[in-house]
mmCIF file of C-alpha atoms in Angstrom:
data_model
loop_
_atom_site.group_PDB
_atom_site.id
_atom_site.type_symbol
_atom_site.label_atom_id
_atom_site.label_comp_id
_atom_site.label_asym_id
_atom_site.label_seq_id
_atom_site.Cartn_x
_atom_site.Cartn_y
_atom_site.Cartn_z
ATOM 1 C CA PHE A 1 -10.479 6.292 -17.956
ATOM 2 C CA THR A 2 -10.973 9.743 -16.498
ATOM 3 C CA ARG A 3 -10.374 11.522 -13.237
ATOM 4 C CA LYS A 4 -13.216 13.606 -11.843
ATOM 5 C CA HIS A 5 -10.816 16.407 -10.993
ATOM 6 C CA LEU A 6 -7.317 16.056 -12.380
ATOM 7 C CA GLY A 7 -6.015 18.668 -10.009
ATOM 8 C CA GLY A 8 -6.643 16.282 -7.112
ATOM 9 C CA SER A 9 -7.102 17.376 -3.561
ATOM 10 C CA GLU A 10 -4.799 19.630 -1.634
ATOM 11 C CA PRO A 11 -1.895 17.698 -0.160
ATOM 12 C CA ASP A 12 -1.740 17.190 3.563
ATOM 13 C CA ARG A 13 1.146 19.434 4.584
ATOM 14 C CA GLY A 14 1.004 18.514 8.252
ATOM 15 C CA SER A 15 3.781 19.732 10.494
ATOM 16 C CA ASP A 16 6.614 17.970 8.668
ATOM 17 C CA GLY A 17 6.840 20.222 5.611
ATOM 18 C CA GLY A 18 4.508 18.236 3.319
ATOM 19 C CA ASP A 19 6.550 17.384 0.236
ATOM 20 C CA ARG A 20 8.482 14.597 1.967
ATOM 21 C CA ASN A 21 5.567 12.221 1.305
ATOM 22 C CA LEU A 22 5.992 12.768 -2.456
ATOM 23 C CA HIS A 23 9.187 10.706 -2.324
ATOM 24 C CA LEU A 24 7.957 7.686 -0.384
ATOM 25 C CA PRO A 25 8.923 4.410 -2.066
ATOM 26 C CA ALA A 26 5.964 2.567 -3.550
ATOM 27 C CA PHE A 27 6.961 -0.984 -2.677
ATOM 28 C CA GLY A 28 8.566 -1.163 0.745
ATOM 29 C CA THR A 29 12.081 0.279 0.759
ATOM 30 C CA LYS A 30 13.862 2.534 -1.743
ATOM 31 C CA GLU A 31 16.003 -0.423 -2.819
ATOM 32 C CA GLU A 32 12.888 -2.518 -3.504
ATOM 33 C CA SER A 33 11.101 0.328 -5.318
ATOM 34 C CA GLY A 34 13.776 1.736 -7.597
ATOM 35 C CA GLU A 35 12.542 5.183 -8.623
ATOM 36 C CA VAL A 36 8.847 4.289 -8.204
ATOM 37 C CA VAL A 37 7.049 6.494 -5.687
ATOM 38 C CA LYS A 38 3.811 5.920 -3.833
ATOM 39 C CA ILE A 39 0.844 7.934 -5.125
ATOM 40 C CA THR A 40 -2.186 8.554 -2.948
ATOM 41 C CA ASN A 41 -5.428 10.435 -3.376
ATOM 42 C CA ASP A 42 -4.098 13.060 -0.944
ATOM 43 C CA ASP A 43 -0.950 13.820 -2.950
ATOM 44 C CA PHE A 44 -2.105 13.219 -6.532
ATOM 45 C CA GLY A 45 -2.821 16.903 -7.189
ATOM 46 C CA LYS A 46 0.640 17.902 -5.968
ATOM 47 C CA ARG A 47 2.182 15.550 -8.551
ATOM 48 C CA ARG A 48 0.614 17.408 -11.481
ATOM 49 C CA ASP A 49 3.675 19.375 -12.529
ATOM 50 C CA PRO A 50 3.969 21.072 -15.942
ATOM 51 C CA LYS A 51 7.673 20.122 -16.042
ATOM 52 C CA SER A 52 7.187 16.386 -15.567
ATOM 53 C CA SER A 53 4.888 13.613 -16.698
ATOM 54 C CA LEU A 54 3.496 10.702 -14.716
ATOM 55 C CA PHE A 55 3.702 7.025 -15.605
ATOM 56 C CA ILE A 56 1.461 5.225 -13.143
ATOM 57 C CA MET A 57 0.933 1.576 -12.298
ATOM 58 C CA PHE A 58 -2.482 0.961 -10.747
ATOM 59 C CA TYR A 59 -2.258 -2.355 -8.902
ATOM 60 C CA THR A 60 -3.469 -4.449 -6.003
ATOM 61 C CA PRO A 61 -1.156 -6.430 -3.707
ATOM 62 C CA TRP A 62 -3.151 -9.651 -4.241
ATOM 63 C CA CYS A 63 -2.916 -9.535 -8.066
ATOM 64 C CA ASP A 64 -0.426 -12.065 -9.458
ATOM 65 C CA HIS A 65 -0.182 -10.202 -12.805
ATOM 66 C CA CYS A 66 0.682 -7.030 -10.875
ATOM 67 C CA MET A 67 3.416 -8.753 -8.910
ATOM 68 C CA ASP A 68 4.779 -10.240 -12.156
ATOM 69 C CA ALA A 69 4.830 -6.778 -13.815
ATOM 70 C CA LYS A 70 6.333 -4.967 -10.828
ATOM 71 C CA PRO A 71 10.042 -5.840 -11.472
ATOM 72 C CA ALA A 72 9.814 -4.585 -15.073
ATOM 73 C CA PHE A 73 8.132 -1.366 -13.924
ATOM 74 C CA ILE A 74 10.815 -0.825 -11.273
ATOM 75 C CA LEU A 75 13.611 -1.483 -13.796
ATOM 76 C CA ALA A 76 11.965 0.909 -16.286
ATOM 77 C CA SER A 77 11.889 3.596 -13.574
ATOM 78 C CA LYS A 78 15.685 3.350 -13.498
ATOM 79 C CA GLY A 79 16.039 3.627 -17.296
ATOM 80 C CA GLY A 80 15.838 -0.075 -18.150
ATOM 81 C CA SER A 81 19.039 -1.908 -18.991
ATOM 82 C CA ALA A 82 20.687 1.380 -20.025
ATOM 83 C CA GLY A 83 20.220 2.714 -16.511
ATOM 84 C CA LYS A 84 21.319 6.261 -15.766
ATOM 85 C CA GLU A 85 22.300 6.785 -19.429
ATOM 86 C CA VAL A 86 18.601 7.242 -20.216
ATOM 87 C CA ASN A 87 17.055 10.655 -19.675
ATOM 88 C CA LEU A 88 13.394 9.951 -18.920
ATOM 89 C CA LYS A 89 12.618 13.647 -19.417
ATOM 90 C CA GLY A 90 11.380 14.222 -15.883
ATOM 91 C CA THR A 91 8.854 11.395 -15.968
ATOM 92 C CA VAL A 92 7.805 10.378 -12.465
ATOM 93 C CA PHE A 93 7.091 6.674 -12.061
ATOM 94 C CA GLY A 94 4.362 6.143 -9.495
ATOM 95 C CA ALA A 95 2.271 3.309 -8.139
ATOM 96 C CA VAL A 96 -1.259 3.411 -6.782
ATOM 97 C CA ASP A 97 -2.406 0.592 -4.510
ATOM 98 C CA CYS A 98 -6.076 0.341 -5.481
ATOM 99 C CA ASP A 99 -6.940 -1.514 -2.261
ATOM 100 C CA ALA A 100 -5.703 1.445 -0.210
ATOM 101 C CA GLU A 101 -6.663 4.203 -2.686
ATOM 102 C CA GLU A 102 -10.114 3.084 -3.846
ATOM 103 C CA GLU A 103 -11.341 6.616 -4.575
ATOM 104 C CA LEU A 104 -8.402 7.456 -6.816
ATOM 105 C CA CYS A 105 -8.784 4.209 -8.755
ATOM 106 C CA GLN A 106 -12.552 4.729 -9.077
ATOM 107 C CA ASP A 107 -11.973 8.276 -10.342
ATOM 108 C CA PHE A 108 -9.830 6.818 -13.133
ATOM 109 C CA SER A 109 -12.313 3.978 -13.742
ATOM 110 C CA ILE A 110 -9.662 1.320 -13.163
ATOM 111 C CA LYS A 111 -11.293 -2.040 -13.847
ATOM 112 C CA LYS A 112 -8.304 -4.348 -14.350
ATOM 113 C CA TYR A 113 -4.944 -4.829 -12.717
ATOM 114 C CA PRO A 114 -2.356 -3.837 -13.436
ATOM 115 C CA THR A 115 -3.312 -0.774 -15.464
ATOM 116 C CA PHE A 116 -0.514 1.500 -16.633
ATOM 117 C CA ALA A 117 -1.260 5.123 -17.497
ATOM 118 C CA TYR A 118 0.786 8.003 -18.877
ATOM 119 C CA MET A 119 -0.122 11.607 -18.093
ATOM 120 C CA PRO A 120 1.836 14.436 -19.700
ATOM 121 C CA GLY A 121 2.621 17.207 -17.258
ATOM 122 C CA ASN A 122 2.096 20.087 -19.642
ATOM 123 C CA VAL A 123 -1.641 19.427 -20.075
ATOM 124 C CA LYS A 124 -3.811 19.889 -17.002
ATOM 125 C CA ASP A 125 -7.144 18.441 -18.169
ATOM 126 C CA VAL A 126 -5.970 15.350 -19.995
ATOM 127 C CA VAL A 127 -7.386 11.878 -20.125
ATOM 128 C CA PRO A 128 -4.426 9.600 -19.355
ATOM 129 C CA ASP A 129 -3.110 7.356 -22.114
ATOM 130 C CA GLU A 130 -3.343 3.716 -21.145
ATOM 131 C CA TYR A 131 -0.129 1.826 -21.814
ATOM 132 C CA THR A 132 -1.057 -1.497 -23.392
ATOM 133 C CA GLY A 133 2.403 -2.614 -24.474
ATOM 134 C CA GLU A 134 4.474 -5.479 -23.176
ATOM 135 C CA ARG A 135 5.180 -5.683 -19.460
ATOM 136 C CA ASP A 136 8.845 -5.324 -20.219
ATOM 137 C CA ALA A 137 11.205 -2.609 -18.922
ATOM 138 C CA GLU A 138 12.699 -1.777 -22.332
ATOM 139 C CA GLU A 139 9.242 -1.481 -23.919
ATOM 140 C CA MET A 140 8.108 0.806 -21.104
ATOM 141 C CA VAL A 141 11.199 2.999 -21.449
ATOM 142 C CA ASP A 142 10.659 3.170 -25.233
ATOM 143 C CA TYR A 143 7.037 4.168 -24.630
ATOM 144 C CA ILE A 144 8.000 6.941 -22.172
ATOM 145 C CA LEU A 145 10.670 8.306 -24.496
ATOM 146 C CA THR A 146 8.306 8.150 -27.457
ATOM 147 C CA LYS A 147 5.629 10.032 -25.521
ATOM 148 C CA SER A 148 8.066 12.675 -24.319
ATOM 149 C CA MET A 149 10.128 13.072 -27.507
ATOM 150 C CA GLY A 150 7.599 12.104 -30.179
ATOM 151 C CA THR A 151 9.783 9.582 -31.998
ATOM 152 C CA SER A 152 10.473 5.906 -31.531
ATOM 153 C CA VAL A 153 13.701 4.944 -29.836
ATOM 154 C CA PRO A 154 15.875 2.794 -32.137
ATOM 155 C CA ASP A 155 16.271 -0.873 -31.180
ATOM 156 C CA GLU A 156 20.064 -0.489 -31.140
ATOM 157 C CA PHE A 157 19.673 1.712 -28.059
ATOM 158 C CA PHE A 158 18.855 -1.384 -25.998
ATOM 159 C CA GLU A 159 21.470 -3.738 -27.458
ATOM 160 C CA GLU A 160 23.375 -5.794 -24.921
ATOM 161 C CA VAL A 161 26.905 -4.557 -24.328
#
């Protein structure tokens, strides 16, 4: 589970200013994607920011398990059931379509779908941590907060109101 060059390639800036592509929704429209953005081989290096971490879902559109996990991943990107009350500490939720981005998925040795990976932003040459927890929004949010804060989030945080 490694990337040949974690810095990635230089982003394609084109004539439109370049960074606009960093905010493209991963799954169709913004409403369908929540806060999940599309990650490509061309923009991966630009996403390596010391002030934010990445939580990535590597998937394929034909994978039933991926499609089943997608709603939980999208909900987690919005803070789970707590929504905007959760500060995800600058974590960027991204999705990589391994059919379209074969090189990126090969670089990370992705062998199964979906694969979820966490990459802290403050470490440049890091092997991503594979998330192996439940495919549940609250579990994913707990994982992100634990990785960013170093302590487990109490269960009461997710109690139904």
